[in-house]
Short mmCIF file of C-alpha atoms and ligand atoms in Angstrom, two decimals:
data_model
loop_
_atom_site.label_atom_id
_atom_site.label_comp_id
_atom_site.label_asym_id
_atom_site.label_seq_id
_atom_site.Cartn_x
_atom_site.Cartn_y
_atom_site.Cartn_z
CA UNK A 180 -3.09 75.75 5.58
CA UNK A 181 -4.26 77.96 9.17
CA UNK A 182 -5.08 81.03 8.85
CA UNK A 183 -5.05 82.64 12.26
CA UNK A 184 -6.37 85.54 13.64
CA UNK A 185 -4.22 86.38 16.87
CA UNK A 186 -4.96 87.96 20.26
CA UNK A 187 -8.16 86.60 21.16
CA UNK A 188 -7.65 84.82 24.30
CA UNK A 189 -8.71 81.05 24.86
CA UNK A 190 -11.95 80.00 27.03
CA UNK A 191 -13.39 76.30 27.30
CA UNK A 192 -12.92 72.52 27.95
CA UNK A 193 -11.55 70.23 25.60
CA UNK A 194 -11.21 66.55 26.26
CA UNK A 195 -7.92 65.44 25.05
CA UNK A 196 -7.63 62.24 22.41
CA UNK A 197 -6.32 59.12 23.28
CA UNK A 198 -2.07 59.05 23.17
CA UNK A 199 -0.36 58.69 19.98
CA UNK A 200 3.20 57.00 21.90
CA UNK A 201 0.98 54.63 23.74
CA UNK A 202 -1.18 53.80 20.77
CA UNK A 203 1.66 52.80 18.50
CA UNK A 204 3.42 50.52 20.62
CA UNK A 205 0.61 48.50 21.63
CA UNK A 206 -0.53 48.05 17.52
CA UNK A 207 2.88 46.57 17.33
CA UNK A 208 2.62 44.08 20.06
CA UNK A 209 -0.86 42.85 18.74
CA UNK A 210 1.00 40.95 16.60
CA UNK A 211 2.32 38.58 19.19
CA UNK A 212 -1.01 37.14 19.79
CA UNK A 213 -3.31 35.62 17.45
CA UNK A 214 -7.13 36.53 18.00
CA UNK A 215 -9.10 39.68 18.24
CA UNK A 216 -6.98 42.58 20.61
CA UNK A 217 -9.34 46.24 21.17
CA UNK A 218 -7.70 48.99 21.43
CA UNK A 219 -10.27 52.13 22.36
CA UNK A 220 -9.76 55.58 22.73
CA UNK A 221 -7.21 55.68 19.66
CA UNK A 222 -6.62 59.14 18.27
CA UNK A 223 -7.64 59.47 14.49
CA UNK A 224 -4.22 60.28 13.53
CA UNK A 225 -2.25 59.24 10.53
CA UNK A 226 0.56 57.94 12.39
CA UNK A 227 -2.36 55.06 13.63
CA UNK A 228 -3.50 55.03 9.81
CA UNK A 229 -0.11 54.05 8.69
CA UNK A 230 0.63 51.84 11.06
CA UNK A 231 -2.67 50.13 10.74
CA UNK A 232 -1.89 49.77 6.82
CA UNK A 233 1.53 48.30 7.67
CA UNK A 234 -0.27 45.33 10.03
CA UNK A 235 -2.49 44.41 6.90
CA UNK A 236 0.29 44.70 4.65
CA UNK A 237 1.51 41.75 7.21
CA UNK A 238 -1.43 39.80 7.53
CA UNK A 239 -3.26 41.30 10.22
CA UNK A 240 -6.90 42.31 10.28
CA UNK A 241 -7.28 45.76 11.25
CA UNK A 242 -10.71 47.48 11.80
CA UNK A 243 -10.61 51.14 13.11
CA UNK A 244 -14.57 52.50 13.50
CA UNK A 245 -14.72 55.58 15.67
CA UNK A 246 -12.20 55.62 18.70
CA UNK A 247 -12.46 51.61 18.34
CA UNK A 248 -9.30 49.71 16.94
CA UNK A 249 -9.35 46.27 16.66
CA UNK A 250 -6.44 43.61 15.38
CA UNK A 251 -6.37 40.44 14.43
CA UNK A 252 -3.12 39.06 14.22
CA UNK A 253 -3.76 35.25 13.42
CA UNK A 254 -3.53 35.32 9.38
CA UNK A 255 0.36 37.27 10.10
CA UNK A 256 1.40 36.22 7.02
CA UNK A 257 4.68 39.03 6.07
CA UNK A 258 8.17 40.39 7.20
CA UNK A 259 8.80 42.99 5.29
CA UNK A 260 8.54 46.41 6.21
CA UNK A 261 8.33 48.27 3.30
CA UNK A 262 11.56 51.30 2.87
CA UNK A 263 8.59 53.64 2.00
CA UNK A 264 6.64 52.97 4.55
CA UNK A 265 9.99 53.33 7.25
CA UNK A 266 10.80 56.50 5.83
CA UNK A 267 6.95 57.91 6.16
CA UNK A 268 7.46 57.00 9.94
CA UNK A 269 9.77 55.91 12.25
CA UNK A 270 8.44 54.37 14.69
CA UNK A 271 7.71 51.72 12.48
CA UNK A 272 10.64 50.30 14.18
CA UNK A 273 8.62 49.31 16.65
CA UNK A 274 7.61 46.33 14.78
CA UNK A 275 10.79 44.62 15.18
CA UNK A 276 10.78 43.08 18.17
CA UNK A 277 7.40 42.02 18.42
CA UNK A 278 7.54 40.49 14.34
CA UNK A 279 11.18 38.88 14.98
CA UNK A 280 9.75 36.87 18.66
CA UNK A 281 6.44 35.89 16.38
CA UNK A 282 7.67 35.13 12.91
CA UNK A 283 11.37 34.69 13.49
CA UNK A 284 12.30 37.08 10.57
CA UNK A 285 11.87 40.59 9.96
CA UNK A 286 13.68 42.70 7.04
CA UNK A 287 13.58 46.19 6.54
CA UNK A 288 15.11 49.50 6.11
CA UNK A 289 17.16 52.00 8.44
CA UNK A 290 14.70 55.20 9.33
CA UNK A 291 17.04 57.64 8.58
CA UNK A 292 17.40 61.21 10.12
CA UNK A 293 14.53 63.65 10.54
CA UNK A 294 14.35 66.99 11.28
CA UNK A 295 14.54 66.95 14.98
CA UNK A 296 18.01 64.67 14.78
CA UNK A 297 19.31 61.67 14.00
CA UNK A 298 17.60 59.28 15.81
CA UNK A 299 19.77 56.10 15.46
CA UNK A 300 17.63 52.85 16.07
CA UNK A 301 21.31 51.24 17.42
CA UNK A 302 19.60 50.26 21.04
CA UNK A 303 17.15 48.74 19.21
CA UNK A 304 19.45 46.25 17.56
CA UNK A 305 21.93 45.55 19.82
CA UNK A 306 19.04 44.65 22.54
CA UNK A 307 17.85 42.45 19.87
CA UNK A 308 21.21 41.23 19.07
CA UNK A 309 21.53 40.11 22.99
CA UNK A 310 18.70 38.16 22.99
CA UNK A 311 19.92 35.85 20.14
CA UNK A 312 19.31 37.62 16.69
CA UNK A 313 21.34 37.76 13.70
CA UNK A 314 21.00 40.83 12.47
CA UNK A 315 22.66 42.01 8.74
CA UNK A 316 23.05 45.60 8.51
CA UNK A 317 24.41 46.99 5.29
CA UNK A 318 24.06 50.40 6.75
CA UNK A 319 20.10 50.44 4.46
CA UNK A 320 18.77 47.50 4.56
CA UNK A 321 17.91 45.22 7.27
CA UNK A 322 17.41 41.80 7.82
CA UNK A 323 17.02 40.28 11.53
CA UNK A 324 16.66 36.83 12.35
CA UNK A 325 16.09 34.57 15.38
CA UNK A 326 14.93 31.06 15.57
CA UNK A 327 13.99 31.44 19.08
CA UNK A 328 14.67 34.67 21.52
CA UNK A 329 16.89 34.18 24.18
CA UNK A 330 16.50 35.75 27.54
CA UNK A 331 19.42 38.14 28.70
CA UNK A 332 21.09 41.00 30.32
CA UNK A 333 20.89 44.65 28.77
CA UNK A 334 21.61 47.84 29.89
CA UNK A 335 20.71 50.48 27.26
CA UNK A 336 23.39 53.26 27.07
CA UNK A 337 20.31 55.93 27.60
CA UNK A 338 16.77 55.22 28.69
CA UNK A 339 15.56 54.94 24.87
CA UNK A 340 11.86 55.15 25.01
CA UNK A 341 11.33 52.96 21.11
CA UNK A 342 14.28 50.77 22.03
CA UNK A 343 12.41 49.85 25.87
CA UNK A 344 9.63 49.36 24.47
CA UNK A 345 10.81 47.12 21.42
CA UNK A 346 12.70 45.48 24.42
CA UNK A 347 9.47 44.47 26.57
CA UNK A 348 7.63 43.11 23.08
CA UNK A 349 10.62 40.98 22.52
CA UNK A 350 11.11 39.55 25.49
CA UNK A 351 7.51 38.76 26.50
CA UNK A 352 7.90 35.31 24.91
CA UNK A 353 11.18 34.90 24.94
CA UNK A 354 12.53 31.51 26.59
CA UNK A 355 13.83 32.56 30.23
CA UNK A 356 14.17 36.00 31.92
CA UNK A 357 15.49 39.17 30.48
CA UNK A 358 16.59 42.03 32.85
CA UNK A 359 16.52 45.48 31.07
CA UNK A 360 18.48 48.01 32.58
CA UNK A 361 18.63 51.75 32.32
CA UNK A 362 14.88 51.79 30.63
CA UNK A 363 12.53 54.65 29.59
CA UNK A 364 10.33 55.47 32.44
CA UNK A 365 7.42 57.37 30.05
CA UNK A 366 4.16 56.74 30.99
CA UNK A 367 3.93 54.99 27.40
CA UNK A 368 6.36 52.29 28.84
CA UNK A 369 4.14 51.75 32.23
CA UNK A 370 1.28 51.80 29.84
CA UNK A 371 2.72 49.08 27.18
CA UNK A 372 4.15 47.05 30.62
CA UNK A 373 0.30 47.11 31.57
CA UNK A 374 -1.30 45.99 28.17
CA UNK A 375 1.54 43.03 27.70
CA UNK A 376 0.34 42.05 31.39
CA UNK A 377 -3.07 41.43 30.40
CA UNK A 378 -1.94 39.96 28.02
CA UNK A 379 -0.50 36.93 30.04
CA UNK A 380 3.46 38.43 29.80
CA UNK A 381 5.44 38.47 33.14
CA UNK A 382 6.78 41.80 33.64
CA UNK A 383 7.96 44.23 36.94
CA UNK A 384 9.79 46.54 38.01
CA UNK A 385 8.78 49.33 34.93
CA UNK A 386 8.55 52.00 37.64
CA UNK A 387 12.28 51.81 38.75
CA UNK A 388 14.23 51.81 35.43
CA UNK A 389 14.84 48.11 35.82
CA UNK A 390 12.45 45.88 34.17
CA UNK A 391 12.28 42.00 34.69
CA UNK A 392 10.53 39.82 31.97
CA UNK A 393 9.93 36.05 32.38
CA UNK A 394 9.15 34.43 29.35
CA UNK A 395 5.85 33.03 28.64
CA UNK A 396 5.05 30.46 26.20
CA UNK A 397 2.00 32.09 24.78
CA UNK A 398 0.04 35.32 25.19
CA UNK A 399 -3.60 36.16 24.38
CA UNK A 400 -5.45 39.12 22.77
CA UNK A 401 -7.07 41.80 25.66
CA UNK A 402 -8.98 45.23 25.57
CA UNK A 403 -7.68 47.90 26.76
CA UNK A 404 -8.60 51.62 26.83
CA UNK A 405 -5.72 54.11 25.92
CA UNK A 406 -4.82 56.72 28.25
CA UNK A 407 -5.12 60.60 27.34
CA UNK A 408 -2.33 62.13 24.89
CA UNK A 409 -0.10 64.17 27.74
CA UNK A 410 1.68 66.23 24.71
CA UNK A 411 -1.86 67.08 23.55
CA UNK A 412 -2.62 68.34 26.76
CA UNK A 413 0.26 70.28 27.19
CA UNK A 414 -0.12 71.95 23.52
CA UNK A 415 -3.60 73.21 24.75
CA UNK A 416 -2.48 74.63 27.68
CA UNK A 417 0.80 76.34 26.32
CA UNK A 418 -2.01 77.35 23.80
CA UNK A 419 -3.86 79.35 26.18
CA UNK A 420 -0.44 80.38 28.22
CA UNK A 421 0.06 82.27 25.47
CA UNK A 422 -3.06 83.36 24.67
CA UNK A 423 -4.22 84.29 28.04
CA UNK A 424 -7.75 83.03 29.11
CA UNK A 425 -9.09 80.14 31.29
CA UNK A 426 -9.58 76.59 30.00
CA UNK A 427 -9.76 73.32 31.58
CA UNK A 428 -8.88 69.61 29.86
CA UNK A 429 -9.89 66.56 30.54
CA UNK A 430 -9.30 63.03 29.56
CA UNK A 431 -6.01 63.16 31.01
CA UNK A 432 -4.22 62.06 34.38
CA UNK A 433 -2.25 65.51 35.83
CA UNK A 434 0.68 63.08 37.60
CA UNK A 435 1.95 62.38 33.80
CA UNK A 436 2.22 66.66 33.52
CA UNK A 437 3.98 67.65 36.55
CA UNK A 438 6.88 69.25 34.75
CA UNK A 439 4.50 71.09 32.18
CA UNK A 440 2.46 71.86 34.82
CA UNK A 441 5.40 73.74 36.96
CA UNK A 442 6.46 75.56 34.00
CA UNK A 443 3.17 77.05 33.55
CA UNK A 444 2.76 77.73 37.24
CA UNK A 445 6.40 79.48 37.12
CA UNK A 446 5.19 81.29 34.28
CA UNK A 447 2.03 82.96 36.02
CA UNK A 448 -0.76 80.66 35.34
CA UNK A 449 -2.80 79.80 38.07
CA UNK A 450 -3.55 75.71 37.98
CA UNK A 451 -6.54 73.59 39.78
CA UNK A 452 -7.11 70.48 39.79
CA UNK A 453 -10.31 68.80 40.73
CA UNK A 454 -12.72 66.05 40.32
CA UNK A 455 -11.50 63.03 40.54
CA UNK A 456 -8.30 61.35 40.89
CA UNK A 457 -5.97 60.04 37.90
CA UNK A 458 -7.53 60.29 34.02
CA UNK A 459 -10.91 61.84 35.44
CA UNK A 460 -9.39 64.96 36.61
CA UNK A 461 -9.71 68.16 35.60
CA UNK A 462 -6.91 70.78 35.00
CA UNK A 463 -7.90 73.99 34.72
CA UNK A 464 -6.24 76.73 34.10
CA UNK A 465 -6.27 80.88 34.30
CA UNK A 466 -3.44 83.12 32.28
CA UNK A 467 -3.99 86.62 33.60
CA UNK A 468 -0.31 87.90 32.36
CA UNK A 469 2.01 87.77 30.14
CA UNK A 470 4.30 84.25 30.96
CA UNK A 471 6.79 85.22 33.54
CA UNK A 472 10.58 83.76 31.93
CA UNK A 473 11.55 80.35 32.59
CA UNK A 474 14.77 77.75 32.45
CA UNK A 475 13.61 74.13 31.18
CA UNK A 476 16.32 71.36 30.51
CA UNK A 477 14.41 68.21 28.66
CA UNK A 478 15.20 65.12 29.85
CA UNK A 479 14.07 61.93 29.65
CA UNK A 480 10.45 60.91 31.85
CA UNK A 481 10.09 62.40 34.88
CA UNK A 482 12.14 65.07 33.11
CA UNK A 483 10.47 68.02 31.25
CA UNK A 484 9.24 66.39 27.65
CA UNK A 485 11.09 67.25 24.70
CA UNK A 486 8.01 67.25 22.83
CA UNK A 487 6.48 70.13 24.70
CA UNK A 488 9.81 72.00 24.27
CA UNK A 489 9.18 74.10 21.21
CA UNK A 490 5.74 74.59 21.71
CA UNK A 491 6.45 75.83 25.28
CA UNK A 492 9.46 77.83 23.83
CA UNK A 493 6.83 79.69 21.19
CA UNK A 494 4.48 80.94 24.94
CA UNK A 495 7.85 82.28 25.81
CA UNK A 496 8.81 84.10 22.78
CA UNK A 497 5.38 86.21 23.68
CA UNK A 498 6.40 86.31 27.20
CA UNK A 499 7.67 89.35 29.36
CA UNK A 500 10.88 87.68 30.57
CA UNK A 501 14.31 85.82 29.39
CA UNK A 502 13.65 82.42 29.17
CA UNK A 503 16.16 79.03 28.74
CA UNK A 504 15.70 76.41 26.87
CA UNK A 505 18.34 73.18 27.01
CA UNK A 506 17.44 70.78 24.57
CA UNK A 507 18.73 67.43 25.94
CA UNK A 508 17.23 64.97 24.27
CA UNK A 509 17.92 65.39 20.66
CA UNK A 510 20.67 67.20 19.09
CA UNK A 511 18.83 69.66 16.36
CA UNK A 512 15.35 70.05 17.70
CA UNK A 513 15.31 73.94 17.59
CA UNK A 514 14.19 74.26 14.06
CA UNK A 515 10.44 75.48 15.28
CA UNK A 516 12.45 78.12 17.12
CA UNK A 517 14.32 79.52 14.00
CA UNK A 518 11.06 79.40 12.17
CA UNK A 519 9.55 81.89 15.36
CA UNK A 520 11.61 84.89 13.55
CA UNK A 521 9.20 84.72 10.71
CA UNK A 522 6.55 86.59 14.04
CA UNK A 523 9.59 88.52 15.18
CA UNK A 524 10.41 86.49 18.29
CA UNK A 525 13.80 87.51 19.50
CA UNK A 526 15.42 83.76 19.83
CA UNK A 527 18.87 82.77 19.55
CA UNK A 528 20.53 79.23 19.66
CA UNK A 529 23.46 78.74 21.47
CA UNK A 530 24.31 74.89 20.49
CA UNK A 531 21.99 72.51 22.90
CA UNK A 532 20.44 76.37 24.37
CA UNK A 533 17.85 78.38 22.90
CA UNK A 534 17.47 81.72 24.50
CA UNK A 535 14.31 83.88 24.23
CA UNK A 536 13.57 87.17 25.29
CA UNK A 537 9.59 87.76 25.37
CA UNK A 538 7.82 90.76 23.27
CA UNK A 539 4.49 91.13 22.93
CA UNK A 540 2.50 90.81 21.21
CA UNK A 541 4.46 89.20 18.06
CA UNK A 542 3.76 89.99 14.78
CA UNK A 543 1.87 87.98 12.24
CA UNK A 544 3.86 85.59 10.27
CA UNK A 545 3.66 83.02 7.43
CA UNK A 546 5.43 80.11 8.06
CA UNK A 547 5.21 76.53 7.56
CA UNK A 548 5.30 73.62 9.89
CA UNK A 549 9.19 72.01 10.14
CA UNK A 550 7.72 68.73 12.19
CA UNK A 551 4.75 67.27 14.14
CA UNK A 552 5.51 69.39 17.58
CA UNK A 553 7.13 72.42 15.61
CA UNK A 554 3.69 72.69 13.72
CA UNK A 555 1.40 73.09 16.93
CA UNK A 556 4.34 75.56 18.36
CA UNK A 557 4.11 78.02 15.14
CA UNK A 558 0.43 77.64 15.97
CA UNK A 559 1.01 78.82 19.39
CA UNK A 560 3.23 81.86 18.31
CA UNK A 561 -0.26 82.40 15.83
CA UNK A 562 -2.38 83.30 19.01
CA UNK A 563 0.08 85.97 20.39
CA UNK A 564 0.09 87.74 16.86
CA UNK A 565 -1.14 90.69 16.32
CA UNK A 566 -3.23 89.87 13.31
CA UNK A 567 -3.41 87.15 10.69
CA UNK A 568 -0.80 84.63 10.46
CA UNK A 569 -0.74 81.97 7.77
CA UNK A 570 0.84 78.69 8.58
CA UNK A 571 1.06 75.60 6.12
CA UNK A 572 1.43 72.61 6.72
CA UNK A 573 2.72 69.64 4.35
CA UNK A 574 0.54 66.70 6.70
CA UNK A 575 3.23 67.03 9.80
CA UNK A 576 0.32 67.99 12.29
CA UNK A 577 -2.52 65.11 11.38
CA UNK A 578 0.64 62.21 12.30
CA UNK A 579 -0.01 63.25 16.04
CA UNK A 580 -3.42 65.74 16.45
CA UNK A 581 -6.31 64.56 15.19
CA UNK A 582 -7.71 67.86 14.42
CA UNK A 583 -5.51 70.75 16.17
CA UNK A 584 -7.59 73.09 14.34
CA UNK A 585 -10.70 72.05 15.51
CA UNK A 586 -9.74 71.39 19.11
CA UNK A 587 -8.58 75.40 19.43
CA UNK A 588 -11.39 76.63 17.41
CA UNK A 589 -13.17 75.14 20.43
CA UNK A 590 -11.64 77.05 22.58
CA UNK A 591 -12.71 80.10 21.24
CA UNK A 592 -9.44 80.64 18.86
CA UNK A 593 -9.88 81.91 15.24
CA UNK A 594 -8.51 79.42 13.18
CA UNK A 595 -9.64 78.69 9.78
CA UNK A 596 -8.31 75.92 7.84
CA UNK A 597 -8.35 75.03 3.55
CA UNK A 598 -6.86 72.64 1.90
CA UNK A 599 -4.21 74.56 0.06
N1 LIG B 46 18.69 57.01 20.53
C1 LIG B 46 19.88 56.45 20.10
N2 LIG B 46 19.85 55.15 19.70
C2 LIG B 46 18.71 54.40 19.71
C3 LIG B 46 17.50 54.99 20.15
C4 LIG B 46 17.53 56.30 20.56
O1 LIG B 46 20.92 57.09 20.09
O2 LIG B 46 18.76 53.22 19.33
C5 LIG B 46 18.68 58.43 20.94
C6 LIG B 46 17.81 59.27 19.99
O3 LIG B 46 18.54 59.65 18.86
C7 LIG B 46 17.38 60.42 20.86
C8 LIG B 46 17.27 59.78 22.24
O4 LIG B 46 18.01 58.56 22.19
O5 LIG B 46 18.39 61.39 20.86
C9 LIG B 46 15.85 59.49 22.67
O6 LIG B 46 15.19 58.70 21.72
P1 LIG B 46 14.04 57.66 22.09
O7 LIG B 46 14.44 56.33 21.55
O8 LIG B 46 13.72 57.77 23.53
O9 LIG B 46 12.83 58.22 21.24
P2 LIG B 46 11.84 57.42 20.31
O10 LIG B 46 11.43 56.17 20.97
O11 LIG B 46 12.38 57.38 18.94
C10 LIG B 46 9.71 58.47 21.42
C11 LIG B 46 8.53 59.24 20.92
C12 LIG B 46 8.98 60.64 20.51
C13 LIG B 46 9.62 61.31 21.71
C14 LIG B 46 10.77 60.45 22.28
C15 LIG B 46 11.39 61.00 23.53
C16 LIG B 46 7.15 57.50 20.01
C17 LIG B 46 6.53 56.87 18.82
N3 LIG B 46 7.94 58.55 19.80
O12 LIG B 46 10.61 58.42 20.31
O13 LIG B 46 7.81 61.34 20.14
O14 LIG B 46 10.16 62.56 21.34
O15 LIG B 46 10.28 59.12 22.55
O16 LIG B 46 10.45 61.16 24.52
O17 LIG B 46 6.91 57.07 21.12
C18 LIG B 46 6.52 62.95 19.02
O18 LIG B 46 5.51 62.40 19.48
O19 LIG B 46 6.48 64.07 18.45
C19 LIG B 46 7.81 62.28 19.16
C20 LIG B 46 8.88 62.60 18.41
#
């Protein structure tokens, strides 16, 4: 539970934790090589926990020390993926391309909805399905299996970031050359395309939408250091957008913001960035005024993240304009925004459309978190209260900050947390 105290505006640097989407993948795609793969600058998140529990449930060995993870995948020894674990997270699907091109088997269970949508893992499948698997689907369960991956043609109906990325670890060592069409263009995919690289895979063309992968017959482990958490970053400085104050982050490169970034510039803030070049910049940024109104449609990468949609939705509700929100991406991702009533935030949802009309400040609220992003959004409403807000929160925020608590006590917020 957070207790926090609002209107005290943010001042400070924060270095932002490694990214959760880019971590993920590349755990999966350890498994296609046997021998020691590091992974540094992983966030200490549970989402990594989990999914570092599921590789030993398979075999793997799996050391995490610090920011340090390291994965041994030569004792894979399982297929299943457990229904419990599937349903604690999703992107456990992840693991079936990689497990079905190294083991030729994989069975487990459909992740069902969640609160931001449906989130069908359909691609997924029928990408799989292309390259030679048999996959029974009983509309649960799940069992895939290939004898050898084939390469092919695909275009996915929408640039699905999981089912791109499930895509590239399947195809790596597939026999021949698989052209993927309509792909995710996420930094996490140029990332993954990078790590698969060194390790020995055959892969170009990530930055057009149209990726070519020739087979290999083998790949071997690598290091690799992951690149800063972009919807981290973006938290902090909505954070301080609607806090007011100056702050600067590091730790992450400003070309993977450029849509958060304009939304904050459109919104008042006044952004620099210096240093360095790529990761080792430095964004800093000055709120002076209340967030000017803004229109944001999400869309898929280089679009305007869906992920920072809510959280950037909660600076607006203690704005001094109208803003627009079009939700794009997923079909019911506006439950953070109903839960902004509970600090008077005038919001209202027009199907795909939330529309807010700034007050300020808002007043403090208890609420609890709906989802991972909807949890650091009610946080950001906190700041713009007008005295103590109390938000709980069932474990949603730990699967993708490491501590979000921590990071905005350090920039000067009043945030206290206990364990109730
Ligand atoms: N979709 C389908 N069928 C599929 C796959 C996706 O219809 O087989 C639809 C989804 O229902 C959704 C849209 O396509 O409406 C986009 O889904 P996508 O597959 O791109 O998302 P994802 O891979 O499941 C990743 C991130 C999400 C992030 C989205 C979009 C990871 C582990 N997760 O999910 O991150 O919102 O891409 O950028 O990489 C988060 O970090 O809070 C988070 C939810």
């Amino acid at each position: 539970m957070f207790k926090v105290q609002g209107l005290k505006p943010l001042h400070g640097k924060i270095k932002v934790q490694g990214a959760k989407n880019a971590v993920l993948p590349m755990m999966a795609v350890s498994l296609l090589t046997e021998g020691r793969t590091e992974i540094r600058n992983v966030p200490r998140i549970s989402d990594v926990f989990l999914m570092a529990e599921i590789l030993r449930d398979l075999g793997c060995q799996v050391m995490f020390q610090d920011d340090v993870l390291e994965i041994d995948a030569s004792g894979l020894s399982g297929t299943v993926i457990s229904e419990k674990t599937v349903g604690k997270m999703r992107s456990s699907s992840l693991l079936l391309g990689p497990l079905l091109s190294r083991a030729g088997e994989v069975t487990t269970w459909y992740p069902g909805g969640c609160v931001i949508g449906k989130r069908p893992i359909d691609f997924h499948l029928d990408v799989l399905r292309a390259m030679g698997a048999e996959i029974l689907d009983d509309g649960g369960m799940l069992i895939a299996k290939a004898k050898k991956l084939c390469g092919t043609t695909f275009r996915f109906p929408y640039p699905s970031v999981g089912a791109t990325e499930n895509a590239l670890m399947a195809a790596a060592l597939a026999s021949g050359t698989t052209k993927l069409l309509n792909c995710a263009r996420e930094p996490e995919i140029m990332e993954l395309c990078s790590f698969l690289r060194s390790m020995g895979a055959k892969i170009s063309g990530e930055r057009t939408g149209t990726i070519t992968v020739d087979g290999v017959e083998k790949l071997f482990p690598t290091d690799h250091v992951t690149a800063g958490d972009r919807i981290c970053a973006g938290t902090y400085l909505a954070a301080a957008a609607a806090a007011g104050g100056e702050i600067e982050i590091t730790g992450v490169d400003p070309v993977v913001l450029v849509e958060p970034l304009k939304a904050l510039r459109k919104m008042g803030a006044g952004i620099r960035i210096s240093g360095a070049t790529g990761p080792k910049a430095r964004i800093g940024m000055v709120m002076e005024r209340r967030p000017a109104g803004v229109e944001i449609d999400t869309g898929p990468y280089p679009g305007f993240p869906t992920d920072l949609q809510s959280v950037f939705l909660a600076v607006e509700a203690a704005g001094s304009g109208e803003s627009r929100f079009k939700e794009t991406v997923y079909e019911a991702r506006f439950e953070a925004a109903m839960r902004l009533a509970a600090f008077g935030a005038d919001v209202s949802l027009h199907k795909d459309t939330a529309i807010i009309r700034g007050r300020y400040p808002l007043v403090p609220g208890i609420a609890e978190t709906p989802d991972l992003r909807g949890g650091a959004a009610l946080l950001v409403a906190a700041l713009a209260a007008d005295g103590l807000s109390v938000i709980s929160d069932s474990g949603h925020l730990k699967r993708g900050y490491e501590d979000i608590g921590r990071d905005l006590r350090k920039l000067g917020a009043d945030i206290e947390e206990d364990e109730l």
